[in-house]
PDB file of C-alpha atoms in Angstrom:
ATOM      1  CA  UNK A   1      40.962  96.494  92.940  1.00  0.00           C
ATOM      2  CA  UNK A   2      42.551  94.256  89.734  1.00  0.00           C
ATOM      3  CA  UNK A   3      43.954  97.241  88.853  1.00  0.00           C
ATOM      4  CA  UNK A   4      45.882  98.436  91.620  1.00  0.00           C
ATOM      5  CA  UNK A   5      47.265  94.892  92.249  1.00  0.00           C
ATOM      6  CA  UNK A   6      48.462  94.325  88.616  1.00  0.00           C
ATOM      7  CA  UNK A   7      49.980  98.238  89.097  1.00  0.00           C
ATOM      8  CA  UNK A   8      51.797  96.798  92.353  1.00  0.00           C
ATOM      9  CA  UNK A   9      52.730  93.756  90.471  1.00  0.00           C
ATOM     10  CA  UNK A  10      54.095  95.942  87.460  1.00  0.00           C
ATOM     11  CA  UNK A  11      55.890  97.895  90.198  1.00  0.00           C
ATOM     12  CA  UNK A  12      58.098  95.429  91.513  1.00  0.00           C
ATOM     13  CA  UNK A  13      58.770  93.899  88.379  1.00  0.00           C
ATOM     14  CA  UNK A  14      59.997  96.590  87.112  1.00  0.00           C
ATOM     15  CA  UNK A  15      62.397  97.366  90.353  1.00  0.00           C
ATOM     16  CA  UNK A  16      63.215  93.700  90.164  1.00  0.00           C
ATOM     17  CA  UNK A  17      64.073  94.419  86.391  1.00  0.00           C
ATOM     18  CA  UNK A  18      66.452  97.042  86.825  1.00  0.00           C
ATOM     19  CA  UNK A  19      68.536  95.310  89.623  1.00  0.00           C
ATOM     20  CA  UNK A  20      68.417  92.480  86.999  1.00  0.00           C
ATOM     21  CA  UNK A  21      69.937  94.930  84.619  1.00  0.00           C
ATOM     22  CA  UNK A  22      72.793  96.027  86.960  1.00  0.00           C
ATOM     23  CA  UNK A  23      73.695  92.356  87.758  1.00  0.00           C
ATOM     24  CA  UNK A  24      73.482  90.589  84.539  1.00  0.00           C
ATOM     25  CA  UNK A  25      76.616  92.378  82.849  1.00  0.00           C
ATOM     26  CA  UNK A  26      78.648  91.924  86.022  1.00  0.00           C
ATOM     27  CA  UNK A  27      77.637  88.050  86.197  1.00  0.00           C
ATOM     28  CA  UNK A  28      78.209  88.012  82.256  1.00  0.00           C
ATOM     29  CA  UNK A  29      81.612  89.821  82.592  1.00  0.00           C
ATOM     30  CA  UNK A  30      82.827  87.211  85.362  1.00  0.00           C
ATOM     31  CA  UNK A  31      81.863  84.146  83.403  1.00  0.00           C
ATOM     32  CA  UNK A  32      83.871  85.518  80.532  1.00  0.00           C
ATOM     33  CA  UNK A  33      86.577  86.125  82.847  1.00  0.00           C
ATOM     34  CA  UNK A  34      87.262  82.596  83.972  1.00  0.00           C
ATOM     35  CA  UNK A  35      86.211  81.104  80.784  1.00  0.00           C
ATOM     36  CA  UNK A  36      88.778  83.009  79.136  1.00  0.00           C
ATOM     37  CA  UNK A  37      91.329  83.273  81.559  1.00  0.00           C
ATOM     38  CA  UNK A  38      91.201  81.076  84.368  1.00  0.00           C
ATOM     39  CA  UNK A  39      89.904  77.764  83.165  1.00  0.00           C
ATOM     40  CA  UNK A  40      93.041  77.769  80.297  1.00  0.00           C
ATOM     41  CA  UNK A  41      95.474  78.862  82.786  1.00  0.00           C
ATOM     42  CA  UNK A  42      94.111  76.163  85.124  1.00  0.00           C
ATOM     43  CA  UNK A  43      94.532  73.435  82.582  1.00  0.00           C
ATOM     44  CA  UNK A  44      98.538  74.685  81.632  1.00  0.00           C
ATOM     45  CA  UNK A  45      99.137  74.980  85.344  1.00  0.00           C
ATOM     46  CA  UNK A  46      97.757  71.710  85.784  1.00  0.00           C
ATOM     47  CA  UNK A  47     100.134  69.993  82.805  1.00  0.00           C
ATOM     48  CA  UNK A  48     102.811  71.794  84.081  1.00  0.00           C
ATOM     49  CA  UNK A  49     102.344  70.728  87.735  1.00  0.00           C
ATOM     50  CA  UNK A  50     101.738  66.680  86.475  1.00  0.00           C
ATOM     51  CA  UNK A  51     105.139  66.632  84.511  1.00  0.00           C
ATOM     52  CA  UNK A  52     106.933  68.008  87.819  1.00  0.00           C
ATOM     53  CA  UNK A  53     105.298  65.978  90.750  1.00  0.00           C
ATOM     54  CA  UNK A  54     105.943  62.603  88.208  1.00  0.00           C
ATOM     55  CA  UNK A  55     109.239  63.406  89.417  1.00  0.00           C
ATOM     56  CA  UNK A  56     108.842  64.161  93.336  1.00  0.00           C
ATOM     57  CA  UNK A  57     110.126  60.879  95.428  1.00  0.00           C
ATOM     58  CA  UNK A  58     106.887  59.194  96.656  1.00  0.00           C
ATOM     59  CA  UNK A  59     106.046  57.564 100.077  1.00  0.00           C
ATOM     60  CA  UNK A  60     107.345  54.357  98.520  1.00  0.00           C
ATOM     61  CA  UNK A  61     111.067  55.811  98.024  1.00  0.00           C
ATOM     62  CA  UNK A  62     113.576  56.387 100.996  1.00  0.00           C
ATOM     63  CA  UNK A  63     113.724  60.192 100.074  1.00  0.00           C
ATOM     64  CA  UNK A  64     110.743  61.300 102.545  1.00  0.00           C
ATOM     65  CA  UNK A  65     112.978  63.706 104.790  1.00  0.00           C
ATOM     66  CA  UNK A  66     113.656  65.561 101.628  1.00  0.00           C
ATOM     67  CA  UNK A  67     110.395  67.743 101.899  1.00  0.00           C
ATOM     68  CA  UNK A  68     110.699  68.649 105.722  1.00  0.00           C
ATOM     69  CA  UNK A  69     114.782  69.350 104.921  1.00  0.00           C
ATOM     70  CA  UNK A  70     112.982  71.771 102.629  1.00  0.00           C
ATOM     71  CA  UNK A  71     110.610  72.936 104.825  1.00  0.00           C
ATOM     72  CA  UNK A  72     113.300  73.615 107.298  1.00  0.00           C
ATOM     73  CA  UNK A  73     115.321  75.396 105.241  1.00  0.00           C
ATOM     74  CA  UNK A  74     112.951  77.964 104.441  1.00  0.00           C
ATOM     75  CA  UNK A  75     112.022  78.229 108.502  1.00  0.00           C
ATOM     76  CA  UNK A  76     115.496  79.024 109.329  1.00  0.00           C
ATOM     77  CA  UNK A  77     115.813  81.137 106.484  1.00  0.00           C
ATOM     78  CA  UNK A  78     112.514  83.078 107.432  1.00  0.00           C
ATOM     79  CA  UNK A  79     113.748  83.014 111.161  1.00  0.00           C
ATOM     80  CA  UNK A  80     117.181  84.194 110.525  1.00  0.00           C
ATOM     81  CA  UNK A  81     115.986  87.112 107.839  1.00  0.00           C
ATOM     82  CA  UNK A  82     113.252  88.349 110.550  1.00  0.00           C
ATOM     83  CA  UNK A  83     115.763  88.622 113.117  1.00  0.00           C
ATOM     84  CA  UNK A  84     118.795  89.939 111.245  1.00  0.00           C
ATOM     85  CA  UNK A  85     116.861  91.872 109.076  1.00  0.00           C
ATOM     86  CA  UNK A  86     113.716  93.174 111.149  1.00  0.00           C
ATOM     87  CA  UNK A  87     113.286  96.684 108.788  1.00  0.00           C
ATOM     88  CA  UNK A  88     112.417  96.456 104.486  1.00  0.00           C
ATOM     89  CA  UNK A  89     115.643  97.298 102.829  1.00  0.00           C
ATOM     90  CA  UNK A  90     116.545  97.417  99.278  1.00  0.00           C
ATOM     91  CA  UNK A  91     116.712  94.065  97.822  1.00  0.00           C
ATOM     92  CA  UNK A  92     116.029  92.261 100.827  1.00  0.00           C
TER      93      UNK A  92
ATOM     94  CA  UNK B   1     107.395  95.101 120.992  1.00  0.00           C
ATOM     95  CA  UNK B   2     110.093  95.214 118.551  1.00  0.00           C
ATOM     96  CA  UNK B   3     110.093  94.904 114.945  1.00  0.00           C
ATOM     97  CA  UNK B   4     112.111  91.391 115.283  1.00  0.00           C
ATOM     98  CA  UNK B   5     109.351  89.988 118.167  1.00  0.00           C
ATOM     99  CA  UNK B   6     106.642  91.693 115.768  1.00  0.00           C
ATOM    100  CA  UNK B   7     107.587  89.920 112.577  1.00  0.00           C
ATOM    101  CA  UNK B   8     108.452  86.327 114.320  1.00  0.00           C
ATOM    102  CA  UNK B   9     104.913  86.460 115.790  1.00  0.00           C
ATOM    103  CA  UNK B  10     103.012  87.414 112.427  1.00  0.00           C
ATOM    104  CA  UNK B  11     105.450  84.281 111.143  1.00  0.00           C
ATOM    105  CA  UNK B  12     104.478  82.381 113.493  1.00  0.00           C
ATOM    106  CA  UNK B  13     100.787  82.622 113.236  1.00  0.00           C
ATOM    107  CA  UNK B  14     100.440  82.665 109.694  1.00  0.00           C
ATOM    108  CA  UNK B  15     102.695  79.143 110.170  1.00  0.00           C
ATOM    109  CA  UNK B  16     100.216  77.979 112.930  1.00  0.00           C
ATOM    110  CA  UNK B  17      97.300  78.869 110.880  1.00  0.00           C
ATOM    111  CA  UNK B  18      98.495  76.929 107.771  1.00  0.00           C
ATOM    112  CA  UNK B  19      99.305  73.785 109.497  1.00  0.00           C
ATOM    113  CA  UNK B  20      95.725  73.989 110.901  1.00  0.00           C
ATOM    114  CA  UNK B  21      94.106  74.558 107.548  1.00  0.00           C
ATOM    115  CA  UNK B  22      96.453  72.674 105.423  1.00  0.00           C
ATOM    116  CA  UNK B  23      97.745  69.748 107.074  1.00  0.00           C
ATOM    117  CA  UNK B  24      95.200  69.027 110.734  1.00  0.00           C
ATOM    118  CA  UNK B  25      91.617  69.672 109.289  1.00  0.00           C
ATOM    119  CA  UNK B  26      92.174  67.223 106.039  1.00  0.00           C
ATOM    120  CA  UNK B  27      94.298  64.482 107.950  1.00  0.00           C
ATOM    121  CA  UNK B  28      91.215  64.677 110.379  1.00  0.00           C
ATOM    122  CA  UNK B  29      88.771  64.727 107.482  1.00  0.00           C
ATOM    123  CA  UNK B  30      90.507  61.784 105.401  1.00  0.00           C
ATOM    124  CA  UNK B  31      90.822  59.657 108.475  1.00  0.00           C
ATOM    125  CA  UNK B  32      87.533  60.090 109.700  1.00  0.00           C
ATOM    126  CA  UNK B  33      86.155  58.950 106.164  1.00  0.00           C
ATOM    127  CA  UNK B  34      88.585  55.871 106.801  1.00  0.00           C
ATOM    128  CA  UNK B  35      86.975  55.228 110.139  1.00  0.00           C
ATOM    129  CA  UNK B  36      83.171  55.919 109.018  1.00  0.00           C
ATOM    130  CA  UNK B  37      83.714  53.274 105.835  1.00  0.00           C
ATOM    131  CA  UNK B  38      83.300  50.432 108.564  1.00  0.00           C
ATOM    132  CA  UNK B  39      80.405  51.750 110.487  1.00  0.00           C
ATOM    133  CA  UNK B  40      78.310  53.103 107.530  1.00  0.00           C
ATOM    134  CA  UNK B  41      76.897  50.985 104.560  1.00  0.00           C
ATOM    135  CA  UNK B  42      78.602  53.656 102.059  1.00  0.00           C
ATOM    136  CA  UNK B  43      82.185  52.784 100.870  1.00  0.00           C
ATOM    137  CA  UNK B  44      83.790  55.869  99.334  1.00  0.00           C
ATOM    138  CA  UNK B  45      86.436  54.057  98.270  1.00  0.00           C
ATOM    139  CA  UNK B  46      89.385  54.824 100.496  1.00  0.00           C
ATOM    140  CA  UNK B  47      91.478  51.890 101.645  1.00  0.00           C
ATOM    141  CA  UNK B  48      93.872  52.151 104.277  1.00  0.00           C
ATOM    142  CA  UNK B  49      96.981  51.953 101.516  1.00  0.00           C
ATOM    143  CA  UNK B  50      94.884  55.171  99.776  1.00  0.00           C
ATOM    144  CA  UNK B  51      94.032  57.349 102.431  1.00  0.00           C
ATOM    145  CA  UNK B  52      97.964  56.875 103.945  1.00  0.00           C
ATOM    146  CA  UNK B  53      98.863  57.639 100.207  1.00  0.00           C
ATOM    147  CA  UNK B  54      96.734  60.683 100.610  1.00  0.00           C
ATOM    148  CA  UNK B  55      98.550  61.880 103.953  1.00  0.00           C
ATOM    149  CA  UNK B  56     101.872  61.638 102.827  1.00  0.00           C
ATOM    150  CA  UNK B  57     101.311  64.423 100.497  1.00  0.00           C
ATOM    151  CA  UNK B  58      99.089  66.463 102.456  1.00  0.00           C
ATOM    152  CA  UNK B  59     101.914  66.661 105.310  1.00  0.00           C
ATOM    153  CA  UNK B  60     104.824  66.662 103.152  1.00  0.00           C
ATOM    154  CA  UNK B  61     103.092  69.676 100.598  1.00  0.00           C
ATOM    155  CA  UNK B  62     101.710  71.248 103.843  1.00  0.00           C
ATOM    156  CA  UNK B  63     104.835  71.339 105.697  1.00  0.00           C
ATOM    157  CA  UNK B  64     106.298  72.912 102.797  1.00  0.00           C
ATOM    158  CA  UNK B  65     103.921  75.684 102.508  1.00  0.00           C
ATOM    159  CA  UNK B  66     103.717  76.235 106.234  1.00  0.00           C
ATOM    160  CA  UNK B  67     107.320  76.950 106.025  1.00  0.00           C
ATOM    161  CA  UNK B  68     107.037  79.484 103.232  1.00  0.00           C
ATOM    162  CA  UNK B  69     104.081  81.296 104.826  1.00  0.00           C
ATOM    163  CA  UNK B  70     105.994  81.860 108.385  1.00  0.00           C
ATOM    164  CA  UNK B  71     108.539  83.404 105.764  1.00  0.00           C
ATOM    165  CA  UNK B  72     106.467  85.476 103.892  1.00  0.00           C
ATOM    166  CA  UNK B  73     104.643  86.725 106.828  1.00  0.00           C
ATOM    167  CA  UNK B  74     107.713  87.552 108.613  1.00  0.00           C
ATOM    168  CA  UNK B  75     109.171  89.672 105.928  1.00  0.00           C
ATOM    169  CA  UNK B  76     108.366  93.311 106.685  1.00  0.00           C
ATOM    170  CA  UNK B  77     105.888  94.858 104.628  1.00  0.00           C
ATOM    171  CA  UNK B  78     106.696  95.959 100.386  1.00  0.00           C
ATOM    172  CA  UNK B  79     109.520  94.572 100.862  1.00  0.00           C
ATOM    173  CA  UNK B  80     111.625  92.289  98.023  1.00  0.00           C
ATOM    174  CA  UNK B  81     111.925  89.016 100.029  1.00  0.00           C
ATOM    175  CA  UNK B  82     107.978  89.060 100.689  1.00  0.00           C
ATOM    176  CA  UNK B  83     107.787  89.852  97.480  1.00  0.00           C
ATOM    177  CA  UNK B  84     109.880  86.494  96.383  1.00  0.00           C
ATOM    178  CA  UNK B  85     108.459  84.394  99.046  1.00  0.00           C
ATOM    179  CA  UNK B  86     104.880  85.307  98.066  1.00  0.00           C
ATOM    180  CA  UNK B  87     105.679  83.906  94.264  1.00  0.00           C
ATOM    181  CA  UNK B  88     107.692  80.834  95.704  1.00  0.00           C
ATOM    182  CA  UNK B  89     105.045  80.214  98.232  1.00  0.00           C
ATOM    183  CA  UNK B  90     102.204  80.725  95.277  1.00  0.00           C
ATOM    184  CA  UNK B  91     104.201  77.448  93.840  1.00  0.00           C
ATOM    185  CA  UNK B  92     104.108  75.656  96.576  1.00  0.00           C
ATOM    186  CA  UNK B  93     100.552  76.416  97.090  1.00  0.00           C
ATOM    187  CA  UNK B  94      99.719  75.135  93.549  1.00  0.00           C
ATOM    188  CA  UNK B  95     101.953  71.651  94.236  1.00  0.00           C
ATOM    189  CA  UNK B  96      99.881  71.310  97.139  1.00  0.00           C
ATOM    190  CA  UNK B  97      96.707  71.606  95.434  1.00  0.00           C
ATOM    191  CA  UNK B  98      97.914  69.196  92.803  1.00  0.00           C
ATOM    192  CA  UNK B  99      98.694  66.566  95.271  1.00  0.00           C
ATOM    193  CA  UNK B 100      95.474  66.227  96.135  1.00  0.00           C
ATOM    194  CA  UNK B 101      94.586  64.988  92.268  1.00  0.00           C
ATOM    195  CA  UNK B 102      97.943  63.115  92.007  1.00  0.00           C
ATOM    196  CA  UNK B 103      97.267  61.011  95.277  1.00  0.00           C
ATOM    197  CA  UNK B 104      93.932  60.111  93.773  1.00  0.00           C
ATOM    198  CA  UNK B 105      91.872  62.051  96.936  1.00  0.00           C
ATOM    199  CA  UNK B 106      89.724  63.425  93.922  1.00  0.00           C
ATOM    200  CA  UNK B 107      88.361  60.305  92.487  1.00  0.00           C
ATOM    201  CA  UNK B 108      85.763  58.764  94.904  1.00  0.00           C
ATOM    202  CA  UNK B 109      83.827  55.298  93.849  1.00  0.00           C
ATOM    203  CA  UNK B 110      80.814  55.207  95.796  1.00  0.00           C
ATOM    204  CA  UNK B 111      79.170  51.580  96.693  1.00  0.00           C
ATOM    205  CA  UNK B 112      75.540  51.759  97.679  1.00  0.00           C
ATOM    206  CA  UNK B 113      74.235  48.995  99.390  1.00  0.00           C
ATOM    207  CA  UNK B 114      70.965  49.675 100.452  1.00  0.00           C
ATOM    208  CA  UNK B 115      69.439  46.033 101.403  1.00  0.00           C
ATOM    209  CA  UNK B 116      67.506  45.328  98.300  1.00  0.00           C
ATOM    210  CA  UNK B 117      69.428  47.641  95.996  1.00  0.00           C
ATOM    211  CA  UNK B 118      73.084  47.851  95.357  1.00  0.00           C
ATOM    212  CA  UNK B 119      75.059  49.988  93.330  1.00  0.00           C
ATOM    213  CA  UNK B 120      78.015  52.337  92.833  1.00  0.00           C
ATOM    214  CA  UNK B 121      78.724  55.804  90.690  1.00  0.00           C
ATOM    215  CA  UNK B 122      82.131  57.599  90.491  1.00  0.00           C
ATOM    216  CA  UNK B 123      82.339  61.479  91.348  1.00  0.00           C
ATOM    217  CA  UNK B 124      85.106  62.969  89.798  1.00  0.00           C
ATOM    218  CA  UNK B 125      86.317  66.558  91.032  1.00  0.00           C
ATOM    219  CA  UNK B 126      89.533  66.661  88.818  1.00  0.00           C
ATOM    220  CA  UNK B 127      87.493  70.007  87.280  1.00  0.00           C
ATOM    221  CA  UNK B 128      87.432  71.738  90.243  1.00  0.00           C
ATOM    222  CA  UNK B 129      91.208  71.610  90.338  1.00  0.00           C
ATOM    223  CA  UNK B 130      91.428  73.567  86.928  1.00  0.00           C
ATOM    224  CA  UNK B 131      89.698  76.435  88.089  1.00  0.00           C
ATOM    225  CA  UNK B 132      91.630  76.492  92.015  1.00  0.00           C
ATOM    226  CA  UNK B 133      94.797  76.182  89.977  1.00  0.00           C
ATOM    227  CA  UNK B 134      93.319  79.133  87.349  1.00  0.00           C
ATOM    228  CA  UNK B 135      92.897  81.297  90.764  1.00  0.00           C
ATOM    229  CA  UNK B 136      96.603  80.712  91.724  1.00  0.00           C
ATOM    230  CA  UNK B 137      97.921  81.516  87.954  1.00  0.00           C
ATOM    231  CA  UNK B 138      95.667  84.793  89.059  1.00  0.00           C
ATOM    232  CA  UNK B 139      97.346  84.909  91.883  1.00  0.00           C
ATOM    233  CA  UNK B 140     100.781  84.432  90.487  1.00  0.00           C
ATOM    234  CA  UNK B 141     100.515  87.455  88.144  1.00  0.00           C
ATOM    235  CA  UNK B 142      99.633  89.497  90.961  1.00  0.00           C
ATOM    236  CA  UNK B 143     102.585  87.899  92.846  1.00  0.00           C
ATOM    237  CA  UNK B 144     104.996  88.907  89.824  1.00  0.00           C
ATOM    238  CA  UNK B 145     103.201  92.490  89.594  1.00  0.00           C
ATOM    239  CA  UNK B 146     104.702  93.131  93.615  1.00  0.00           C
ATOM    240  CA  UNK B 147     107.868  91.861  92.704  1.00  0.00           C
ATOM    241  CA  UNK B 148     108.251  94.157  90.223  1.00  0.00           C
ATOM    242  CA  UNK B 149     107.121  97.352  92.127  1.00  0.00           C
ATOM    243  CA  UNK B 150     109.212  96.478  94.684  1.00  0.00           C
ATOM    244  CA  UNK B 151     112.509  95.805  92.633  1.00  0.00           C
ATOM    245  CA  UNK B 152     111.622  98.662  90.184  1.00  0.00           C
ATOM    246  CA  UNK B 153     109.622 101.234  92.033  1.00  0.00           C
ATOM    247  CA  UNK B 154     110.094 100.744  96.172  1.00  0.00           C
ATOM    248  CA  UNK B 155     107.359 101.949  98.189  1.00  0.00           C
ATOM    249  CA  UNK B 156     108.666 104.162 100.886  1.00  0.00           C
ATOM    250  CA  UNK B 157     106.832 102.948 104.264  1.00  0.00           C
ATOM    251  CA  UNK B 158     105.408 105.929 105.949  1.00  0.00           C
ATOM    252  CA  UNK B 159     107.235 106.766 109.062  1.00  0.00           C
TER     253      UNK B 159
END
């Protein structure tokens, strides 16, 4: 009876083992991946990103329409290029 | 439906769902912690001055990218302008994310008063932003990678 439940216990271990095995190097290979890559790109994006908004006019300044003048812009542009230009050509 | 109705309507959606995602759900979220500060005993921090601080960005940023996703998503498909709007709009997704650290949304002071027992801890999710903003350089490469293909090697829709 110890037997055949230490034989069932073995069993599953051993299936839980080799899904284990097919995970870990997947799990291993992501950390890597954004250790390597994306935290460092992260942190340059970041410093980049800090030295430009420094710049952007705040809710304090009088330049607040500048963002939706910006935003418009790219609506009309989006509206006029969709209707003008409905089918992918070259370069546009 | 015609291609010009067709792309105006994937514009406008993808517009419609941005300003839900980017600009309604976190004004509703950052003034509802404004609101809850005076009925609950935890202070997160946000003042009046802070959370407006915090909402100027979000709509100004969100507005932004709003208008470059109806653009993108109105550009037919493979196409150079998606293409360039996809990398613009990448940038403007990245200034909007950054907003949210340089408005100070990230940084949250919490007082405990509990009766007896008072105190107060900081959370600090600047970190999270340097991974988000690793996922968009990601994303950028891929972004450049289209532009590319399409300027150097158009795809031929099938017809």
């Amino acid at each position: 009876m110890i037997l055949m439940i230490l034989q069932n216990l073995q069993d599953t271990l051993s299936k839980i083992l080799v899904v284990i095995e097919k995970i870990l190097p997947a799990i291993l290979w992501s950390m890597g991946i954004i250790l390597a890559f994306v935290l460092p790109f992260g942190i340059f994006l970041k410093n980049i990103l800090g030295a430009l908004v420094s710049h952007f006019p705040g809710p304090g300044s009088g330049l607040n329409w500048i963002y939706f003048i910006v935003a418009g812009i790219f609506l009309a542009l989006g509206i006029f290029l969709a209707v003008k230009y409905p089918e992918r050509r070259i370069m546009l | 439906m015609d291609t010009k109705t067709k792309n105006l309507l994937r514009g406008f959606g993808a517009a419609l769902s941005n300003i839900i995602t980017k600009i309604l759900i976190p004004m509703y979220i950052f003034r509802s912690v404004l609101q809850d500060t005076t009925v609950m005993t935890l202070d997160l921090g946000y003042t009046k001055a802070k959370v407006d601080v915090i909402l100027f960005w979000i709509v100004a940023m969100g507005s932004i990218t709003a208008s470059l996703s109806f653009t993108k998503a109105a550009s037919p498909k493979y196409s150079t302008r998606k293409a360039v709007f996809d990398i613009i709009s990448i940038f403007a997704n990245a200034f909007y994310l950054y907003v949210y650290r340089f408005s100070g949304a990230l940084d949250i002071a919490v007082a405990l008063d509990l009766g007896g027992a008072t105190g107060t801890f900081y959370l600090n999710f600047e970190n999270m932003v340097y991974i988000s903003m690793g996922v968009i350089g990601l994303n950028l490469i891929i972004g450049l990678y289209d532009f590319i293909i399409s300027y150097a090697a158009p795809i031929e829709e099938e017809l």
